[in-house]
């Protein structure tokens, strides 16, 4: 494990300078929500947010709608959406609607699908989300800094007939590297980190705040939407005393199942929806622990039960599965096969893996896909790595030749995850971001029905901007 990881937290989600004594109960800030019946607008601008709380000063951030995270945008499946994005930042930006199958011109990649939005200007995004589920939005320009300073929010597409639950809750998770006075630490784009785990922070937030506890009621059923909006941190959440059931991954419904080992693993950009029956004791608290990085576990928050008796004697007797989305089914028999090899990164000794040493990569690059390093973060000049004739099925074999984890994201599509190291993945879940372990090979398949130039990249932002990015052209 790299020493970078050891700079992270120990007991609590935040331990700035080693102590967060008397972590004050943070006031619940009303979450900004937006409803799609009118035209929506979102403006990115500098702001201040009390993300640590207690006696710490507010943090200087960049945010949408003056809130961290950005407003929870709720829209309806199959209904047109129009969102005017304004730019009050000191630099160019765009918004990418992560996981939504939309027209290429609305995908928000500067230099590839649109011109960047200049400071003081705006751009109107219009699309009709075909799939219900938990998605999110974030910039795709100067990504390390813009996402790292707080520009991100959830985009929830509601089913016409939602599955009955007592509460539908979002936990948008963020990770920050803060100084002892709760300000964002400098040093975005550190080359050493870029070749390793990326910029992992020391402060994990839940809906934009360090969370001491989240109130729950005994007997209730909660649909909990988890979004990992971190730059680089991978999370593996365990709910002490509870048995969450996974009902959707990256917004796409799956066969309801308990996660392996009770751990919900979320790489950057990944989402999991769980159904959680609150079967704990009234008045008690249960920790939610993240133990992805061995020896560096901490608790994210606690489920704090109200003292009231359970609202029902047995768990709610209603189905928990979600209605399927209209995803086209890839035809594996006729699918065209391509291999994508993930290369580069540090290997303890300082050599780059799979590329014949550092010298094999262009200046500024730490990573490559099939020997090509794209480092312009959507800045144009990105010839396609693959050209895929439209309408066919494709099977991509993503082979990780590196010593690091990579959450690989394909824009404009959801794909089926077929296998890992040759072993079939149960339920062949749909996803738009698949976490590939060191030395692992993952096979995915999809129907290339959406024309355009689509990014495929690692969502560890340092990796994305230092070479682990490519364009797939569907034409
Ligand atoms: Cu979450 Cu290229 O995006
Ligand atoms: Cu990566």
Coordinates of N, CA and C and ligand atoms in Angstrom, one line a residue, residues 96-99 107 109 136-140 143 147 269 409-411 432-433 455-459 464 469, ligand 1:
X96 N -21.1 17.3 -17.4 CA -21.3 16.0 -18.0 C -22.3 15.3 -17.1
X97 N -23.3 14.7 -17.7 CA -24.5 14.1 -17.0 C -24.1 12.6 -16.9
X98 N -23.4 12.2 -15.9 CA -22.8 10.9 -15.8 C -23.8 9.8 -15.8
X99 N -23.7 8.9 -16.8 CA -24.5 7.7 -16.9 C -25.8 7.8 -17.7
X107 N -23.3 15.8 -24.1 CA -22.5 15.0 -23.2 C -21.5 15.8 -22.3
X109 N -18.4 17.2 -23.0 CA -17.0 17.1 -23.1 C -16.4 18.2 -24.0
X136 N -25.4 11.3 -11.7 CA -24.9 12.5 -11.1 C -24.3 13.4 -12.2
X137 N -23.9 14.6 -11.8 CA -23.4 15.5 -12.8 C -22.1 16.2 -12.2
X138 N -21.2 16.5 -13.1 CA -19.9 17.1 -12.7 C -19.3 17.7 -13.9
X139 N -18.3 18.6 -13.8 CA -17.7 19.2 -14.9 C -16.8 18.2 -15.6
X140 N -16.4 18.6 -16.9 CA -15.5 17.7 -17.6 C -14.4 18.6 -18.2
X143 N -10.7 18.9 -14.8 CA -11.5 18.0 -13.9 C -11.0 17.9 -12.5
X147 N -13.8 19.3 -10.0 CA -14.4 18.3 -9.1 C -13.9 18.3 -7.7
X269 N -17.3 7.7 -8.9 CA -18.3 7.8 -9.9 C -19.4 6.7 -9.8
X409 N -15.0 4.2 -16.9 CA -16.3 4.7 -17.3 C -16.4 5.0 -18.8
X410 N -17.6 4.5 -19.3 CA -17.9 4.8 -20.7 C -19.0 5.8 -20.8
X411 N -18.8 6.8 -21.5 CA -19.9 7.8 -21.7 C -21.0 7.3 -22.6
X432 N -22.2 1.7 -15.7 CA -21.5 2.6 -16.7 C -20.1 2.9 -16.2
X433 N -19.7 2.3 -15.0 CA -18.4 2.5 -14.5 C -18.1 1.1 -13.9
X455 N -16.3 9.4 -24.6 CA -15.1 9.2 -23.8 C -15.2 7.8 -23.1
X456 N -14.0 7.2 -22.9 CA -13.9 6.0 -22.1 C -12.7 6.4 -21.2
X457 N -12.8 6.4 -19.9 CA -11.7 6.8 -19.1 C -11.8 6.3 -17.7
X458 N -10.7 6.3 -17.0 CA -10.6 6.0 -15.6 C -11.2 7.2 -14.8
X459 N -12.0 6.9 -13.8 CA -12.6 8.0 -13.0 C -11.8 8.3 -11.8
X464 N -7.3 9.9 -15.1 CA -8.0 10.3 -16.3 C -7.1 11.4 -17.0
X469 N -7.4 7.7 -20.8 CA -8.6 8.2 -21.4 C -8.5 7.9 -22.8
Ligands
LIG1 CU1 -18.2 11.0 -14.7 CU2 -16.1 11.4 -18.2 O1 -17.2 11.2 -16.4

